[in-house]
Short mmCIF file of C-alpha atoms in Angstrom, two decimals:
data_model
loop_
_atom_site.label_atom_id
_atom_site.label_comp_id
_atom_site.label_asym_id
_atom_site.label_seq_id
_atom_site.Cartn_x
_atom_site.Cartn_y
_atom_site.Cartn_z
CA MET A 1 -14.16 -2.49 -7.69
CA ASN A 2 -15.03 0.99 -8.91
CA TYR A 3 -15.19 3.54 -6.12
CA LEU A 4 -17.76 6.19 -6.97
CA PHE A 5 -18.28 7.76 -3.57
CA ASP A 6 -17.42 11.28 -2.53
CA ARG A 7 -14.23 11.31 -0.41
CA LEU A 8 -15.79 13.41 2.32
CA ASP A 9 -18.78 11.06 2.58
CA PHE A 10 -16.42 8.09 2.88
CA ILE A 11 -14.34 9.76 5.61
CA HIS A 12 -17.55 10.80 7.37
CA LEU A 13 -18.85 7.21 7.34
CA SER A 14 -15.54 5.98 8.77
CA ARG A 15 -16.04 8.34 11.72
CA CYS A 16 -19.51 7.07 12.59
CA ARG A 17 -19.79 4.94 15.69
CA TYR A 18 -20.30 1.22 14.90
CA ALA A 19 -19.24 1.72 11.27
CA THR A 20 -16.47 -0.85 11.42
CA ARG A 21 -13.97 -1.42 8.61
CA THR A 22 -15.67 -4.74 7.84
CA PHE A 23 -19.06 -3.07 7.60
CA ILE A 24 -17.78 -0.24 5.39
CA ARG A 25 -16.10 -2.64 2.98
CA LYS A 26 -19.26 -4.71 2.64
CA TRP A 27 -21.46 -1.65 2.33
CA VAL A 28 -19.40 -0.02 -0.42
CA ARG A 29 -19.74 -3.17 -2.53
CA THR A 30 -23.53 -2.80 -2.56
CA ASP A 31 -23.71 0.99 -2.42
CA PRO A 32 -20.59 2.25 -4.25
CA GLU A 33 -21.86 5.84 -4.34
CA LEU A 34 -22.75 5.84 -0.61
CA LYS A 35 -26.20 7.20 -1.39
CA LYS A 36 -28.57 4.45 -0.22
CA ILE A 37 -27.35 4.45 3.36
CA TYR A 38 -28.60 8.02 3.85
CA GLN A 39 -32.13 6.88 2.96
CA LEU A 40 -32.38 4.02 5.46
CA SER A 41 -34.23 3.96 8.76
CA PRO A 42 -32.48 2.54 11.85
CA TYR A 43 -34.72 -0.52 11.62
CA GLU A 44 -33.78 -1.15 7.97
CA LEU A 45 -30.08 -0.70 8.67
CA SER A 46 -30.19 -3.03 11.69
CA GLN A 47 -31.84 -5.70 9.54
CA ILE A 48 -29.32 -5.35 6.72
CA ILE A 49 -26.12 -5.40 8.78
CA ARG A 50 -27.46 -7.43 11.71
CA ILE A 51 -26.68 -5.03 14.52
CA PRO A 52 -28.95 -4.01 17.40
CA HIS A 53 -31.47 -1.30 16.59
CA GLN A 54 -29.88 1.08 19.12
CA LYS A 55 -26.48 0.81 17.45
CA ALA A 56 -28.05 1.42 14.04
CA GLN A 57 -29.69 4.55 15.48
CA ILE A 58 -26.35 5.85 16.73
CA LEU A 59 -24.59 5.11 13.43
CA LEU A 60 -27.25 6.95 11.42
CA LYS A 61 -27.33 9.82 13.91
CA ASP A 62 -23.60 10.34 13.29
CA LEU A 63 -24.09 9.96 9.55
CA HIS A 64 -26.70 12.72 9.48
CA ASN A 65 -24.68 14.98 11.76
CA PRO A 66 -23.46 17.98 9.72
CA GLN A 67 -21.21 19.09 12.58
CA LEU A 68 -19.15 15.91 12.23
CA LYS A 69 -18.61 16.60 8.54
CA LYS A 70 -17.69 20.20 9.37
CA LYS A 71 -15.16 18.95 11.92
CA ILE A 72 -13.56 16.69 9.31
CA LEU A 73 -13.18 19.66 6.95
CA GLU A 74 -11.56 21.68 9.74
CA GLU A 75 -9.15 18.82 10.50
CA SER A 76 -8.20 18.58 6.83
CA ARG A 77 -6.74 22.07 7.10
CA ASP A 78 -4.36 20.98 9.86
CA PHE A 79 -3.64 17.38 8.84
CA HIS A 80 -3.52 15.18 5.77
CA ILE A 81 -6.47 12.79 5.44
CA ILE A 82 -5.78 9.89 3.10
CA THR A 83 -8.40 7.36 1.99
CA ILE A 84 -7.66 3.93 0.61
CA VAL A 85 -8.51 5.14 -2.92
CA ASP A 86 -6.24 8.19 -2.86
CA GLU A 87 -3.01 8.53 -4.82
CA TYR A 88 -0.96 8.99 -1.65
CA TYR A 89 -2.25 5.82 0.00
CA PRO A 90 0.78 3.51 0.45
CA SER A 91 0.69 0.73 -2.14
CA MET A 92 2.39 -1.79 0.16
CA LEU A 93 -0.19 -1.19 2.88
CA ASN A 94 -3.03 -1.72 0.45
CA THR A 95 -1.98 -5.37 0.05
CA ILE A 96 -2.54 -6.42 3.68
CA LYS A 97 -5.66 -7.93 5.18
CA ASP A 98 -7.82 -5.33 6.93
CA ALA A 99 -5.87 -2.38 5.57
CA PRO A 100 -6.89 0.92 7.19
CA LEU A 101 -9.55 2.67 5.15
CA VAL A 102 -8.55 6.16 6.28
CA LEU A 103 -5.17 7.43 7.47
CA TYR A 104 -4.38 10.76 9.09
CA GLY A 105 -0.96 12.25 8.43
CA SER A 106 1.15 15.09 9.76
CA GLY A 107 4.39 15.95 8.02
CA ASN A 108 5.90 14.99 4.68
CA LEU A 109 3.54 12.71 2.73
CA ASP A 110 6.17 12.20 0.03
CA LEU A 111 7.86 9.69 2.36
CA LEU A 112 5.01 7.24 1.68
CA ALA A 113 6.28 6.83 -1.87
CA LYS A 114 9.96 6.40 -0.99
CA GLN A 115 11.75 3.05 -1.05
CA PRO A 116 13.46 1.15 0.47
CA MET A 117 11.44 1.28 3.68
CA LEU A 118 12.17 -0.78 6.80
CA SER A 119 10.16 -1.25 10.00
CA VAL A 120 12.29 -1.20 13.15
CA ILE A 121 10.75 -2.42 16.40
CA GLY A 122 11.71 -3.66 19.83
CA THR A 123 11.13 -3.75 23.53
CA ARG A 124 10.04 -0.78 25.62
CA ASN A 125 12.69 -1.80 28.16
CA PRO A 126 15.90 -2.15 26.16
CA SER A 127 19.15 -3.46 27.56
CA ASN A 128 22.35 -1.43 27.70
CA GLU A 129 23.38 -3.16 24.46
CA ALA A 130 20.31 -2.12 22.49
CA PHE A 131 21.55 1.18 21.10
CA GLY A 132 24.75 -0.41 19.84
CA LYS A 133 22.74 -3.08 18.05
CA LEU A 134 20.43 -0.44 16.59
CA PHE A 135 23.30 1.72 15.38
CA MET A 136 25.08 -1.23 13.79
CA ALA A 137 21.96 -2.40 11.99
CA ILE A 138 20.42 0.80 10.66
CA ALA A 139 22.85 3.75 10.70
CA PRO A 140 24.21 2.88 7.21
CA LEU A 141 20.64 2.46 5.94
CA ILE A 142 19.64 5.84 7.37
CA ASP A 143 22.63 7.43 5.63
CA ALA A 144 21.56 5.75 2.39
CA LYS A 145 18.15 7.45 2.81
CA TRP A 146 16.13 4.36 3.61
CA VAL A 147 12.87 5.22 5.37
CA ILE A 148 12.78 3.96 8.97
CA VAL A 149 9.27 3.14 10.24
CA SER A 150 8.43 2.59 13.90
CA GLY A 151 5.76 3.22 16.53
CA MET A 152 7.19 6.08 18.66
CA ALA A 153 6.83 3.94 21.78
CA ARG A 154 9.27 4.05 24.66
CA GLY A 155 12.46 2.08 24.19
CA VAL A 156 13.67 0.80 20.82
CA ASP A 157 10.98 2.58 18.78
CA SER A 158 11.88 6.05 20.01
CA MET A 159 15.61 5.23 19.78
CA ALA A 160 15.14 4.35 16.09
CA HIS A 161 13.31 7.62 15.37
CA ARG A 162 15.84 9.72 17.28
CA LEU A 163 18.82 8.10 15.57
CA THR A 164 17.21 8.69 12.17
CA LEU A 165 16.44 12.33 12.94
CA LYS A 166 19.95 12.94 14.31
CA ARG A 167 21.43 11.63 11.05
CA GLN A 168 19.04 13.76 8.95
CA GLY A 169 17.28 10.65 7.68
CA ASN A 170 13.72 9.73 6.76
CA THR A 171 11.38 8.38 9.42
CA ILE A 172 7.68 7.57 9.76
CA ALA A 173 5.99 7.14 13.15
CA VAL A 174 2.74 5.16 13.32
CA LEU A 175 0.77 6.23 16.38
CA GLY A 176 -1.79 4.48 18.56
CA GLY A 177 -3.93 7.57 19.00
CA GLY A 178 -4.74 10.94 17.48
CA PHE A 179 -2.23 13.72 16.93
CA ARG A 180 -3.76 15.83 19.68
CA SER A 181 -3.32 13.06 22.25
CA ILE A 182 0.33 12.05 21.92
CA TYR A 183 1.30 8.98 23.93
CA PRO A 184 3.51 8.66 25.84
CA ARG A 185 3.20 12.31 26.76
CA GLU A 186 6.93 12.77 27.19
CA HIS A 187 7.32 12.01 23.48
CA LEU A 188 5.52 15.18 22.41
CA PRO A 189 8.86 16.90 21.54
CA LEU A 190 9.86 13.80 19.55
CA TYR A 191 6.53 13.86 17.70
CA GLN A 192 7.07 17.54 16.86
CA LYS A 193 10.52 16.78 15.43
CA ILE A 194 9.18 13.85 13.41
CA VAL A 195 6.41 16.02 11.94
CA LYS A 196 8.99 18.67 11.02
CA GLN A 197 11.54 16.29 9.46
CA GLY A 198 9.48 13.20 8.65
CA LEU A 199 5.90 11.94 8.90
CA ALA A 200 3.48 10.81 11.61
CA LEU A 201 0.59 8.51 10.65
CA SER A 202 -2.48 7.29 12.52
CA GLU A 203 -5.72 5.60 11.56
CA TYR A 204 -7.35 7.36 14.51
CA PRO A 205 -8.84 10.87 14.19
CA PRO A 206 -6.83 13.77 15.64
CA ASP A 207 -8.91 14.03 18.82
CA ALA A 208 -8.97 10.28 19.52
CA PRO A 209 -7.21 9.40 22.80
CA PRO A 210 -5.01 6.29 22.76
CA GLN A 211 -6.71 3.09 23.86
CA LYS A 212 -5.05 -0.14 24.93
CA TYR A 213 -6.38 -2.06 21.92
CA HIS A 214 -5.10 0.61 19.51
CA PHE A 215 -1.49 -0.45 19.90
CA PRO A 216 -1.70 -4.07 18.72
CA GLU A 217 -4.07 -2.82 16.02
CA ARG A 218 -1.66 -0.17 14.73
CA ASN A 219 1.17 -2.73 14.63
CA ARG A 220 -0.27 -4.20 11.43
CA ILE A 221 0.36 -0.79 9.82
CA ILE A 222 3.97 -0.62 11.02
CA SER A 223 4.73 -4.00 9.42
CA GLY A 224 2.40 -3.48 6.46
CA LEU A 225 4.04 -0.27 5.23
CA THR A 226 7.34 -2.00 4.48
CA MET A 227 8.82 -5.09 2.85
CA GLY A 228 10.43 -6.18 6.10
CA THR A 229 10.61 -5.74 9.86
CA LEU A 230 13.81 -5.60 11.91
CA VAL A 231 13.63 -6.61 15.58
CA ILE A 232 16.39 -5.19 17.79
CA GLU A 233 15.32 -6.70 21.13
CA ALA A 234 12.12 -8.39 22.24
CA MET A 235 10.79 -10.40 25.13
CA LYS A 236 9.07 -13.69 24.34
CA LYS A 237 5.60 -12.31 25.07
CA SER A 238 5.29 -8.70 23.97
CA GLY A 239 3.76 -6.25 21.53
CA THR A 240 6.91 -6.62 19.46
CA MET A 241 6.16 -10.30 18.94
CA ILE A 242 2.61 -9.42 17.89
CA THR A 243 4.09 -7.20 15.17
CA VAL A 244 6.43 -10.02 14.11
CA ASN A 245 3.46 -12.37 13.72
CA GLN A 246 1.59 -9.76 11.71
CA ALA A 247 4.61 -9.22 9.45
CA LEU A 248 4.82 -12.96 8.81
CA ASP A 249 1.08 -13.12 8.14
CA GLN A 250 1.50 -10.29 5.63
CA GLY A 251 4.29 -12.18 3.84
CA ARG A 252 6.97 -9.68 4.89
CA ASP A 253 10.60 -10.45 5.70
CA VAL A 254 11.56 -10.58 9.37
CA PHE A 255 15.09 -9.74 10.52
CA ALA A 256 16.43 -10.03 14.07
CA VAL A 257 19.60 -9.11 15.92
CA PRO A 258 20.73 -11.95 18.21
CA GLY A 259 21.54 -11.24 21.83
CA ASN A 260 22.77 -12.52 25.13
CA PRO A 261 20.67 -15.59 26.06
CA LEU A 262 20.87 -14.55 29.70
CA LEU A 263 18.91 -11.32 29.01
CA GLU A 264 15.13 -11.54 28.83
CA GLN A 265 15.13 -8.65 26.33
CA CYS A 266 16.91 -10.95 23.86
CA ALA A 267 14.76 -14.05 24.29
CA GLY A 268 12.24 -13.07 21.62
CA CYS A 269 14.89 -12.28 18.99
CA ASN A 270 16.76 -15.51 19.63
CA ARG A 271 13.51 -17.46 19.38
CA ILE A 272 12.41 -15.97 16.05
CA ILE A 273 15.90 -16.55 14.62
CA GLN A 274 15.50 -20.22 15.60
CA ASP A 275 12.14 -20.14 13.83
CA GLY A 276 13.63 -18.80 10.60
CA ALA A 277 14.07 -15.02 10.88
CA LYS A 278 17.14 -13.65 9.11
CA LEU A 279 20.00 -13.16 11.61
CA ILE A 280 21.43 -9.64 11.32
CA GLN A 281 25.03 -8.85 12.23
CA SER A 282 25.38 -5.72 10.10
CA ALA A 283 23.32 -3.42 7.89
CA GLU A 284 24.86 -5.20 4.92
CA ASP A 285 22.91 -8.33 5.86
CA ILE A 286 19.68 -6.41 5.24
CA TYR A 287 20.50 -4.74 1.95
CA THR A 288 22.10 -7.93 0.66
CA GLU A 289 18.81 -9.70 1.35
CA TRP A 290 17.03 -6.92 -0.59
CA ASN A 291 19.64 -6.65 -3.31
CA TYR A 292 17.16 -5.53 -5.98
CA SER A 293 15.80 -2.68 -3.85
CA PHE A 294 19.29 -1.51 -2.91
CA ARG A 295 20.41 -1.45 -6.56
CA LEU A 296 17.25 0.39 -7.50
CA PHE A 297 17.91 3.05 -4.87
CA ASN A 298 21.49 3.58 -6.07
CA LYS A 299 20.68 4.04 -9.74
#
């Protein structure tokens, strides 16, 4: 498909209430320059996209709101705004179903082009063994300048970011809200370090507060950015397992560190290993699995 629209118009449309990703994708196919939509009445729009008239009114009100476009321009001075057609948009992410149409970034965008890249996830309530497992599995990869991707949540996620930063490595945090509403709040200093040394990403605008549904939604980005996802610890029913399922759906590799069967934090990892995830006992198990990528990095 040829994209002929103005970037600012596309970003503006993505910020309109009720302009879902599904709607935008369908609309761009029929209106690749994003010109026709500005000429529609709420009634015409509601008939075309089959939404209630009131929602069509709200969408068009936002679309014709010059202050919203002005706000986007102001945000672009403080943050990176990346659309799905931009050069910096991650090529791996573009292959997944329902890829984000717009990403907001703070930090070093060059990390999006670096490989190898590994997602590292796990429980928010890690056991006393978790850090040892994490160190064993990823410290050599960090030192080899692999990019470590995680979600800056409590527990394993934040441990992965902190370990990477401490070893002067490359890390990307994918957030469940805007950059002006960091969650959890106590991770604001961590976010600031990541922005200084790495990159923070979000598909939510800078002022967007985190919502409960944002976190399972952002998990598809964590897994979609990389060729594989490493699980350090996970309970059987958890956000971590949602990310594992998304990684599998995206055709990505899944790695897991086994654990004590008596600990509930290990039940999820042990289960996915039974189901076919690659059992990890050292970092070498990961780069051996990705032998081509490791050779490529060391050329």
